Coordinates of C-alpha atoms and ligand atoms in Angstrom, one line a residue:
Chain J
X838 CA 15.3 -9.3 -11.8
X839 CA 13.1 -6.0 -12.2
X840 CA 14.8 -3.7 -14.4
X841 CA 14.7 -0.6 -12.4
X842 CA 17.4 -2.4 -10.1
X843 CA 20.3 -1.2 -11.8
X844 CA 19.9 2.6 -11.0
X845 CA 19.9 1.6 -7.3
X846 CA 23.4 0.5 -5.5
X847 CA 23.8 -0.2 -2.1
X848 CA 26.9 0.4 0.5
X849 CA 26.8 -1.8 3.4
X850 CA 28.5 0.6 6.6
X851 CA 31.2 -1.5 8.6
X852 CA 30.3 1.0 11.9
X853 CA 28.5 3.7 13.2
X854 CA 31.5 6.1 12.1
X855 CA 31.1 5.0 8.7
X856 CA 27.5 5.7 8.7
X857 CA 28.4 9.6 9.4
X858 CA 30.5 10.1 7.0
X859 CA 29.0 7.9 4.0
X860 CA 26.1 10.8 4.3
X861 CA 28.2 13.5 4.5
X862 CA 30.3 12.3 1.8
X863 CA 26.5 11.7 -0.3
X864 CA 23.9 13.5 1.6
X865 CA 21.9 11.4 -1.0
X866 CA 22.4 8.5 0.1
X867 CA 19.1 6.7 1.4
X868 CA 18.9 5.0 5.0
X869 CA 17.6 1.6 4.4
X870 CA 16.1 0.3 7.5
X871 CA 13.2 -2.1 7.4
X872 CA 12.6 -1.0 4.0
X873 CA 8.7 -1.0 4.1
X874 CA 7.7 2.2 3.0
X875 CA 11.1 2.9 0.7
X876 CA 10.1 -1.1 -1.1
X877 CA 6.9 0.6 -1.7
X878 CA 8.3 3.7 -3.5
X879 CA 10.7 1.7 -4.9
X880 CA 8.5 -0.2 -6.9
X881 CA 6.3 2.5 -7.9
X882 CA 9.4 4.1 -9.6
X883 CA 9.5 7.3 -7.0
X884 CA 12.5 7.5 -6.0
X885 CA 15.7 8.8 -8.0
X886 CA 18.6 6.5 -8.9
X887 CA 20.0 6.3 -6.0
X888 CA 22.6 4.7 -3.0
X889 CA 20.9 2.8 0.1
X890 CA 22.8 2.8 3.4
X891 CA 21.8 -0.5 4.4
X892 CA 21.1 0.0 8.1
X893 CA 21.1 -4.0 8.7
X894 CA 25.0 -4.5 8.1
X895 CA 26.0 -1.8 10.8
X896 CA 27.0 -3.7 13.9
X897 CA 26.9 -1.0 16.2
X898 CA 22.7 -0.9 16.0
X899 CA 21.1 -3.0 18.1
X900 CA 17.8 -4.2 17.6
X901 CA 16.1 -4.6 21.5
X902 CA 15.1 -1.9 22.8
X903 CA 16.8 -0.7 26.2
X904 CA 14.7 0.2 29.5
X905 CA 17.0 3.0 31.8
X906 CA 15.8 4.0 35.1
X907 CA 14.9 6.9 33.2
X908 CA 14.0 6.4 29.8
X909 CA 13.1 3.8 27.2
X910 CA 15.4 3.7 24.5
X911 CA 14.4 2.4 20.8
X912 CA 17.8 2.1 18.0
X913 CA 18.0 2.5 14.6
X914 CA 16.9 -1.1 14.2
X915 CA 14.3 -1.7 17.1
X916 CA 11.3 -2.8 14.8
X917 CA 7.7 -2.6 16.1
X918 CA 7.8 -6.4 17.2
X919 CA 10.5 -5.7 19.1
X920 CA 8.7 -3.5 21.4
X921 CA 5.3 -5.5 20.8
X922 CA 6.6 -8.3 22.5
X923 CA 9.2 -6.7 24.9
X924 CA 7.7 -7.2 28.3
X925 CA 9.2 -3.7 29.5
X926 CA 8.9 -1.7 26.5
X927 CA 4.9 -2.7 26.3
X928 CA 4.6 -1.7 29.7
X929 CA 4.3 1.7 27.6
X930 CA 1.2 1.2 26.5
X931 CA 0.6 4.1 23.9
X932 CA 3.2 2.8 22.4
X933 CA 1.6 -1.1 22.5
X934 CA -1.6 0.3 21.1
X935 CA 0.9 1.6 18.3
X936 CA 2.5 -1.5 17.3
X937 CA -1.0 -3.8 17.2
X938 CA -2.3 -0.8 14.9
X939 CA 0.3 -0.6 12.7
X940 CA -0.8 -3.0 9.7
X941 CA 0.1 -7.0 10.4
X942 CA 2.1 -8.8 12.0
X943 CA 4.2 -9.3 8.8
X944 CA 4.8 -5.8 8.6
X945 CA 5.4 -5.0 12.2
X946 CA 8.6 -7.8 12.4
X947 CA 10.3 -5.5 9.9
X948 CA 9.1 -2.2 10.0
X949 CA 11.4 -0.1 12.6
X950 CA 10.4 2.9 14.9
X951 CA 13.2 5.4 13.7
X952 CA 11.6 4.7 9.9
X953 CA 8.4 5.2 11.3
X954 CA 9.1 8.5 12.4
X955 CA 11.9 9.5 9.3
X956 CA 9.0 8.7 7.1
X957 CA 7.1 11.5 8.9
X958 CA 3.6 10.2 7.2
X959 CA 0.9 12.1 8.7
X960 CA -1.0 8.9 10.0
X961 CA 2.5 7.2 11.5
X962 CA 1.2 5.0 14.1
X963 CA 4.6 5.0 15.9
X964 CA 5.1 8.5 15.7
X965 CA 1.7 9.2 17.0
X966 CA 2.5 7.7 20.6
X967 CA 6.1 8.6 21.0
X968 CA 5.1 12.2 20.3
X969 CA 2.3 11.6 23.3
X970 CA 5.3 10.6 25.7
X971 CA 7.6 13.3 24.7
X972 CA 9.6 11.4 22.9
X973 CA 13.8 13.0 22.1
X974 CA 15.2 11.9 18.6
X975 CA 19.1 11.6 19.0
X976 CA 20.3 13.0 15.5
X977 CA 24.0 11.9 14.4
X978 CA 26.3 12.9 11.9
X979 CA 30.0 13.6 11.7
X980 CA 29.8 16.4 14.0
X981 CA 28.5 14.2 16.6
X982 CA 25.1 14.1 17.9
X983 CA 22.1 16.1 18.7
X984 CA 18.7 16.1 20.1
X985 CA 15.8 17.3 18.7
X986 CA 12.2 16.8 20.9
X987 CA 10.1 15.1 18.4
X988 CA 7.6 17.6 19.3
X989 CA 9.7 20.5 16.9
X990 CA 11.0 17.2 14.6
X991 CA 8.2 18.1 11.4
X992 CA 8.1 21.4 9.9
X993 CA 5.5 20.7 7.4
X994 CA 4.5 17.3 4.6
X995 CA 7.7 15.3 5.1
X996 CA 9.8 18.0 6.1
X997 CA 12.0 17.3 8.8
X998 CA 14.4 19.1 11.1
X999 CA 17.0 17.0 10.0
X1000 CA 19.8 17.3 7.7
X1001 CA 20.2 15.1 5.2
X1002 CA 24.0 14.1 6.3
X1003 CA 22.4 13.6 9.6
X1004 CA 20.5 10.3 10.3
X1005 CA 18.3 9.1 13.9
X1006 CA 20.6 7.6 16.0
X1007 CA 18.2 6.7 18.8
X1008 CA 14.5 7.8 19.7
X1009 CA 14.2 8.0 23.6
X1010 CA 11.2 7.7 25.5
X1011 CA 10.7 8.7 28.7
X1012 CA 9.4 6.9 31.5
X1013 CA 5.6 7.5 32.5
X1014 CA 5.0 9.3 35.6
X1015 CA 2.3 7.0 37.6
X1016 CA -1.0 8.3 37.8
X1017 CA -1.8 9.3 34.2
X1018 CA -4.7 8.3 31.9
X1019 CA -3.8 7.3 28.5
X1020 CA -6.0 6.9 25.4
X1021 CA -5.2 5.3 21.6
X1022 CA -7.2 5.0 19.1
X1023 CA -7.1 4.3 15.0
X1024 CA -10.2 5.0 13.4
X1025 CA -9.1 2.5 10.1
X1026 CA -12.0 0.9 7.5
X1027 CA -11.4 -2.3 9.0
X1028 CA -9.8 -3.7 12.6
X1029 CA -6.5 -5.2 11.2
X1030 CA -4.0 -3.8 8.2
X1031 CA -5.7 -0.7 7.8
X1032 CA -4.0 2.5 7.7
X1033 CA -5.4 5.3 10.1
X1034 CA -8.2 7.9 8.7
X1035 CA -7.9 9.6 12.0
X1036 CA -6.3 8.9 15.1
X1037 CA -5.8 10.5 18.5
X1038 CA -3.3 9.7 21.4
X1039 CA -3.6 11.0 24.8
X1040 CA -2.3 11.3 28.0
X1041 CA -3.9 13.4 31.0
X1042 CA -3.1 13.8 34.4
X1043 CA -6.0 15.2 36.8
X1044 CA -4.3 17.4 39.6
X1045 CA -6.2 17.0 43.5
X1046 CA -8.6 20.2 42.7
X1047 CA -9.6 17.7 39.6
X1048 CA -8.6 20.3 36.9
X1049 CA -6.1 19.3 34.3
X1050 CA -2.6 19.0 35.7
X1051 CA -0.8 18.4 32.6
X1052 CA -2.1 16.7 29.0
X1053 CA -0.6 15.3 26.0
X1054 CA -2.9 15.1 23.2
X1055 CA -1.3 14.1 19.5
X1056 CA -3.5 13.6 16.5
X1057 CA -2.8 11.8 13.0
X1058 CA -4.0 12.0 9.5
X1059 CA -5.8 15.6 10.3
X1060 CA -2.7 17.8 9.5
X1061 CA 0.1 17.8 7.2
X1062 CA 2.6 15.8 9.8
X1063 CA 1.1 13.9 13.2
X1064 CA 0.2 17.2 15.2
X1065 CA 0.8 18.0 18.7
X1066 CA -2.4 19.9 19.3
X1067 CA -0.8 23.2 21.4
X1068 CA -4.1 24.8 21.1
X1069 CA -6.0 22.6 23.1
X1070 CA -3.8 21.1 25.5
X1071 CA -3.0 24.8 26.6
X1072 CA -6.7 25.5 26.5
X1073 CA -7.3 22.6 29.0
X1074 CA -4.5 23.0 31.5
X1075 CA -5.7 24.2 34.5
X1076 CA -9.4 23.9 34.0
X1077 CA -11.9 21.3 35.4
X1078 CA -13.3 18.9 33.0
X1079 CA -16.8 19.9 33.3
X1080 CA -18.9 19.7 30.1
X1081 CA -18.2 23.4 29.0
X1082 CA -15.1 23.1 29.1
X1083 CA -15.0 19.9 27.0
X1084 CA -17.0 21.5 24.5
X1085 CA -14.6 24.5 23.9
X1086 CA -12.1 22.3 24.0
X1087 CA -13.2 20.5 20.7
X1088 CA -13.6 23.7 19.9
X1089 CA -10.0 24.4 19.9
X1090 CA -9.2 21.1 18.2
X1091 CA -11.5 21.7 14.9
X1092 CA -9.6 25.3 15.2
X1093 CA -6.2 23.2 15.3
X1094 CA -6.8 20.6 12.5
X1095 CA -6.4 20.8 8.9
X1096 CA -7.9 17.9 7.3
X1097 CA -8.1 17.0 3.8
X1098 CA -10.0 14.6 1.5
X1099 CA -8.1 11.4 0.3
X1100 CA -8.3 8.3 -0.7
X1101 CA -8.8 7.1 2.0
X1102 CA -11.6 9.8 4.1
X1103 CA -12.8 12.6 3.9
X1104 CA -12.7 16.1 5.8
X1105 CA -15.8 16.5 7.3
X1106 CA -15.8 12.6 8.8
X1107 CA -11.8 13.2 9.6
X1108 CA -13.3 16.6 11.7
X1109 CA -16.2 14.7 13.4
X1110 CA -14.4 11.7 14.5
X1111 CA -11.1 13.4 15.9
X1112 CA -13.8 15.4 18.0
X1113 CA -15.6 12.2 18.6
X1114 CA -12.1 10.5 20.5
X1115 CA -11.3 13.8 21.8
X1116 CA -14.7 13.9 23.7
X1117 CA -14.5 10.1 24.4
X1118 CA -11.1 10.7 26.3
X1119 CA -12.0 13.9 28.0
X1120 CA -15.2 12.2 29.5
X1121 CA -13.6 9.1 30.4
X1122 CA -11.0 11.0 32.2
X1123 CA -13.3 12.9 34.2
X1124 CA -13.3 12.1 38.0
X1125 CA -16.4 9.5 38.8
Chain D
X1046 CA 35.0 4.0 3.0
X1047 CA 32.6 1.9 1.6
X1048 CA 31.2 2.1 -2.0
X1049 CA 28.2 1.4 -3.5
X1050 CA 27.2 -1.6 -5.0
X1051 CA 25.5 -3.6 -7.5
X1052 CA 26.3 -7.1 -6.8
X1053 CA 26.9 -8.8 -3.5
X1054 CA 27.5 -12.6 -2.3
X1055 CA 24.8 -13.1 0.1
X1056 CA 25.0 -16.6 2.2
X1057 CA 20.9 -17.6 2.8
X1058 CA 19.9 -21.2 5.1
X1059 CA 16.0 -21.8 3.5
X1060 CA 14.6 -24.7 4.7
X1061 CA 17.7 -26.3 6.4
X1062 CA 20.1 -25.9 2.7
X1063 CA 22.8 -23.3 2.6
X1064 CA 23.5 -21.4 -0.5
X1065 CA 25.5 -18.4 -1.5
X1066 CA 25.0 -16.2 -4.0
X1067 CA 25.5 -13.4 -6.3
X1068 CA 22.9 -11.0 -7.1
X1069 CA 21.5 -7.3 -7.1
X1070 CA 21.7 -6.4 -3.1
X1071 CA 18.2 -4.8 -3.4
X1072 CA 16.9 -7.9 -5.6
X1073 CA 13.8 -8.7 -3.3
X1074 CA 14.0 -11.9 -1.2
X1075 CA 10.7 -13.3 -3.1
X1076 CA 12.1 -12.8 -6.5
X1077 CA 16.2 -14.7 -5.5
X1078 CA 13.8 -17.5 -3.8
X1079 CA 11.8 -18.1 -6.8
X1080 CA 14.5 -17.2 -9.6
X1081 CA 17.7 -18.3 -8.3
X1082 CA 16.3 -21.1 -5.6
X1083 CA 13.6 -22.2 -7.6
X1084 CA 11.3 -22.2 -4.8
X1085 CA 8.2 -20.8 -6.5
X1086 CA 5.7 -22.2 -3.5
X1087 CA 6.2 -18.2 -2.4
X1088 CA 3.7 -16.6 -4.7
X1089 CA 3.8 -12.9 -5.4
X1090 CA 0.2 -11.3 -5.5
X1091 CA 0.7 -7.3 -4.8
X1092 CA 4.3 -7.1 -4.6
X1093 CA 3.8 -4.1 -1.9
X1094 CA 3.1 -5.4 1.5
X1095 CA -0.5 -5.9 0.9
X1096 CA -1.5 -9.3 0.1
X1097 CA 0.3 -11.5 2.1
X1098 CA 1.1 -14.2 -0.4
X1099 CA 5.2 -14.0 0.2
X1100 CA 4.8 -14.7 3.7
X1101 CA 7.6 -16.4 4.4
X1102 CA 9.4 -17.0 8.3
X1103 CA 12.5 -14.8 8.6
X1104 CA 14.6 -15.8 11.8
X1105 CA 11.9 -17.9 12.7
X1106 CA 9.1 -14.7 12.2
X1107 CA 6.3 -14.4 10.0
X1108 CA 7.7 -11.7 7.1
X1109 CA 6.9 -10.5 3.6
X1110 CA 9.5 -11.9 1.1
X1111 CA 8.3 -8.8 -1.1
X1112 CA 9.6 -6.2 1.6
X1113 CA 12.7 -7.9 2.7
X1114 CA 16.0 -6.9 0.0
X1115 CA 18.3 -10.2 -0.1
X1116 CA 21.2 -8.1 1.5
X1117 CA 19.4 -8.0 4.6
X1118 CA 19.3 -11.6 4.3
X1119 CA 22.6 -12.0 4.3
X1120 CA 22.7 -14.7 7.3
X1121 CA 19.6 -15.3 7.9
X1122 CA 17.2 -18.1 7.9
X1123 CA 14.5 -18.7 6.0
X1124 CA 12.0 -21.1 5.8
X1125 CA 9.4 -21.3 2.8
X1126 CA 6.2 -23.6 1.9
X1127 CA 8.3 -26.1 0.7
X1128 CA 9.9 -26.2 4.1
X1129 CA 7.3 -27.6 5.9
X1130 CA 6.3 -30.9 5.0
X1131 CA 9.0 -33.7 6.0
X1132 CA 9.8 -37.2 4.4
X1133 CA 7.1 -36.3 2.1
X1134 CA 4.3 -35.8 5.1
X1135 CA 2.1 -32.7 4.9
X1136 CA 2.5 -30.3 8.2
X1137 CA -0.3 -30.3 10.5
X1138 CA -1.8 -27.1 9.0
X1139 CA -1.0 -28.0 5.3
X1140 CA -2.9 -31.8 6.3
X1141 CA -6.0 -29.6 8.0
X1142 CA -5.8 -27.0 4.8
X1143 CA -6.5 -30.0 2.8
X1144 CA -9.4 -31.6 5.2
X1145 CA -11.1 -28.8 5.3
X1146 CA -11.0 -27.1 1.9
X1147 CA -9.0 -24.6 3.1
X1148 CA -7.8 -23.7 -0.2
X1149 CA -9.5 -23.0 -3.8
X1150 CA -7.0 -21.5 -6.2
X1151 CA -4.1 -21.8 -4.5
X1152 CA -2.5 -18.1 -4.8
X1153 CA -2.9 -17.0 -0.9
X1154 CA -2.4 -20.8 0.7
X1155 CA 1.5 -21.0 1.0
X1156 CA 1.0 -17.5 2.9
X1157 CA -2.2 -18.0 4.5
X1158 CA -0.4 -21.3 5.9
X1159 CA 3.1 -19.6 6.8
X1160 CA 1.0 -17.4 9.0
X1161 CA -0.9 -19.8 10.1
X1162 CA 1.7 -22.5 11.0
X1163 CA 3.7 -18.8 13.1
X1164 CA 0.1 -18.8 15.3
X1165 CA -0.6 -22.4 15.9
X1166 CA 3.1 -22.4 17.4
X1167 CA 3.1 -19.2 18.9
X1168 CA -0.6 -18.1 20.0
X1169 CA 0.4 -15.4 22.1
X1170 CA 2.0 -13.6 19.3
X1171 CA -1.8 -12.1 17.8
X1172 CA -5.0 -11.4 20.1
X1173 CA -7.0 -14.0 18.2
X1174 CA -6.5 -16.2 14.6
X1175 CA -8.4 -13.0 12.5
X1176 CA -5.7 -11.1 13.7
X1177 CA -3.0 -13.6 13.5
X1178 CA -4.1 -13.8 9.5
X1179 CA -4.6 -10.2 8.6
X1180 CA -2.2 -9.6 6.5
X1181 CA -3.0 -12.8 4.3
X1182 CA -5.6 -12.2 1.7
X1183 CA -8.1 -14.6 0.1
X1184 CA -9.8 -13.7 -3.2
X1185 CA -11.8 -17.2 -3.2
X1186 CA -13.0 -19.2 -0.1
X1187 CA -14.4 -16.1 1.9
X1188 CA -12.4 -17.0 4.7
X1189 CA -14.8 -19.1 7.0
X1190 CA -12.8 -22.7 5.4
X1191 CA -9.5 -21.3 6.1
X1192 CA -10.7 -20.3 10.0
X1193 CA -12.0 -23.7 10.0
X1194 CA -8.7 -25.4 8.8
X1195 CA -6.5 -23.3 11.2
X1196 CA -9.3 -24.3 14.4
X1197 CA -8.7 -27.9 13.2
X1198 CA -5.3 -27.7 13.1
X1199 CA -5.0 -26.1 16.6
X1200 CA -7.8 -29.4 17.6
X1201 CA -4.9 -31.5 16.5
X1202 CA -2.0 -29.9 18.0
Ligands
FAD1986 C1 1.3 -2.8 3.7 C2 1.8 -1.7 4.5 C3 1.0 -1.2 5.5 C4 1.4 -0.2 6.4 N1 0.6 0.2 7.4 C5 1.1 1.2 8.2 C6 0.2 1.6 9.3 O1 -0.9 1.1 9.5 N2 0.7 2.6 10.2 C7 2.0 3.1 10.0 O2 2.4 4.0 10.8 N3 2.8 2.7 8.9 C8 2.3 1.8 8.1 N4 3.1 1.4 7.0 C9 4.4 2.1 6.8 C10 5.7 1.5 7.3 O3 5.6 0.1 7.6 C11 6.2 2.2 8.6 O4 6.3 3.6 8.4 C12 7.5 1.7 9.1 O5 7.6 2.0 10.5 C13 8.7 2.2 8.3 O6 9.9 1.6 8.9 P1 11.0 0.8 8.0 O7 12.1 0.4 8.9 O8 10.4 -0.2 7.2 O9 11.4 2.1 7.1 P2 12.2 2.2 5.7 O10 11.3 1.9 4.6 O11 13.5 1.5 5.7 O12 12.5 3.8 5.7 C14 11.5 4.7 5.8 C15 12.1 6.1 5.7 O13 12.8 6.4 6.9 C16 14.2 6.7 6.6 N5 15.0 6.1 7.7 C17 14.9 4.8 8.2 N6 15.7 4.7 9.3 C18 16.3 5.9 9.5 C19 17.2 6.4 10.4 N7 17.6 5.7 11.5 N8 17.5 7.7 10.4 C20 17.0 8.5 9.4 N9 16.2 8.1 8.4 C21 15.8 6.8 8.5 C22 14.4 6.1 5.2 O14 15.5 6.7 4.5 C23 13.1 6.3 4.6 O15 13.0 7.6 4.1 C24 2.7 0.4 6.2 C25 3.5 -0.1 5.1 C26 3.1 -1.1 4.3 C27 4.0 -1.7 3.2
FES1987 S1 3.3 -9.9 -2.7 FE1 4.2 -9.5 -0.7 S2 2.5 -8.8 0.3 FE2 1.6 -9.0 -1.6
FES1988 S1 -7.7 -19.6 -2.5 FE1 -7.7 -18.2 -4.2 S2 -7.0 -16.4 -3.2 FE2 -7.3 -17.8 -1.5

């Protein structure tokens, strides 16, 4: 057994009730959900002794996801699989493009969509395309329940709007009006199991005059936290997509983004390429 | 309320056995298969997600033994490598793994064959076998043997 075990307990919740209150008894207590980024951290030795709430022995989370009339509803144990494979949750198809990018199969049967998005890594696949539909986190604690739009969820690098006694109860999704385009894409070193140096989800809708209705664009890996780009989606409502206006709309974007070099890219290929996508969905949106 | 803890009976089915046991509820799945089962066909390479060579089938689902901490196992089942040959028979894919040289040191086969044993029986589950063995990693053969063994094995079905 690896040493570093025995700082690390874990309490195994008997309901959603006890859930609540376990984190507001310990706000330090850990959710433990699919475990693949906190196994990660764990064996680096990041993480502080500390208690996991292990997510798994809770009854009252379900794992399939729920279509409503009006929504699409993922719970704290829905893992990417589960909406990979679900023939009405893949009907949303940002959110398909999501799962096949997020690493491997492996992976995707274990990591879950409320970790995804509690993780708040800047190149979250998941969080990418829910953020694209306007996505609502329910957040519960004692008090009861809340929601936040995942829109205002990240304040900054993993900061959340979310208290440590609360946890995500459900992430709802609403459905897509008819007649919008959509566009993913992961920039990654290779097709499969790579993570994301830059990636851009979309949604436009084209009103009868052919200018911009109403878009959705979301970028990730270009900004402290995946980044709902305000700038330029308010910069392209109304307007026709002629060539000017897709040039200062790229304008906007390099205004909006923040990238930095990493391991894994760097700035000036992280600037060119979100520009490239942006460009490449603006264009192919444009009215034959 | 419920307390923390350090030591939990977990109740595993891995390859068709049942066993319960005591152990650390965080103790990876990988390391109570090959420590307390003595199933050491599950090889570590990366221990973090990476490599592939824990794959193991969770609830009947390709999964990393590395990722998975035995109290979410409590339940569940498992089967390993060593699950997969009966009456002393290789599996289809382990036979065309061995036809085809599919295999040079050894480390990444058990995995490479878990998630290639998941495709064969479910090939609507990736968009093509490169995809359906991404997550498996091969230091040795290059790959093209172990396309060719899982092809052959898909001939055979
Ligand atoms: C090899 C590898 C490759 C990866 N590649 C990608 C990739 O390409 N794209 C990508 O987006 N991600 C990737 N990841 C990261 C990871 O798989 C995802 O972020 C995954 O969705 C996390 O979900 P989980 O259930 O495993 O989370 P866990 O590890 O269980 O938890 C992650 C965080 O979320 C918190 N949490 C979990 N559930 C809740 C809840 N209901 N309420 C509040 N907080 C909660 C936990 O406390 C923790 O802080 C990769 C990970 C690995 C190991
Ligand atoms: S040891 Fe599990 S993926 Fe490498
Ligand atoms: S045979 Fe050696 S790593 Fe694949």
């Amino acid at each position: 057994m690896k040493p570093y075990l025995e700082d690390y307990a874990v309490i195994n919740p008997d309901s959603e009730r006890e859930v609540a209150e376990i984190l507001a008894d310990d706000p330090e207590v850990i959710p433990l959900a699919g475990g693949t980024d906190l196994f990660v951290s764990l064996k680096n030795g990041v993480l502080p002794p500390s208690a996991f709430l292990n997510m798994k022995s809770c009854p009252d989370f379900e794992k399939e996801p729920e279509l409503t009339d009006s929504e699409l509803i993922l719970e704290p144990l829905t893992t990417i699989s589960d909406v990979r494979y679900d023939e009405d949750a893949n009907r949303f198809r940002l959110l398909y493009e999501a799962c096949k990018n997020l690493s491997v199969i492996s992976i995707q049967n274990l990591a879950t969509w409320a970790g995804n998005v509690a993780n708040a890594s800047p190149c979250a696949n998941g969080a990418a395309a829910l953020m694209a539909y306007d996505a609502t986190l329910e957040l519960a604690g004692v008090e009861g329940t809340r929601e936040v739009k995942l829109t205002q969820f990240y304040r900054g690098y993993k900061e959340l709007k979310m208290e440590k006694e609360e946890y995500i109860r459900r992430i709802k999704v609403p459905r897509p009006e008819p007649g919008w385009k959509e566009y993913y894409r992961d920039v990654g070193p290779r097709e499969y199991q790579a993570i994301s140096k830059t990636l851009l989800a979309g949604r436009i809708q084209l009103g009868r005059g052919e200018e911009v209705n109403d878009v959705r664009l979301v970028a990730g890996s270009v900004y402290p936290h995946t980044l709902k780009l305000r700038q330029t989606e308010d910069y392209l409502r109304g307007r026709e997509l002629t060539e000017e206006t897709i040039d200062a709309a790229c304008e906007k974007l390099q205004e909006e983004i923040q990238p930095v070099d990493d391991v894994r890219s760097n700035r000036q290929y992280r600037r060119r390429v979100t520009e490239n996508m942006l460009r490449e969905f603006l264009q192919e949106s444009r009215p034959l | 309320m419920k307390e923390p803890v350090k030591e939990q009976t977990v109740e595993l089915t891995v390859n068709g056995d049942n066993y319960e046991i005591n152990v650390h509820p965080l103790k990876r799945l990988l390391d109570v298969l090959r420590e307390d089962l003595k199933l050491t066909g599950t090889k570590e390479g990366c221990g973090e997600g990476e490599c592939g060579a824990c794959t193991i089938h969770f609830d009947g689902e390709p999964a990393l033994a590395c990722m998975i901490p035995v109290c979410q196992a409590d339940g569940a089942e498992i089967t390993t490598i060593e699950g997969l040959s009966s009456d002393g028979r290789l599996s289809l894919v382990q036979e065309a793994f061995h036809q085809e040289g599919g295999t040079q040191c050894g480390i990444c086969t058990p995995g490479m064959i878990m998630s290639a044993t998941y495709y064969i029986d479910n090939p609507d589950s990736a968009e093509n076998m490169r995809e359906a063995l991404a997550g498996n990693q091969c230091r040795c053969t290059g790959y093209k043997r172990i396309f060719d063994s899982v092809e052959e094995a898909f001939k055979n079905k």
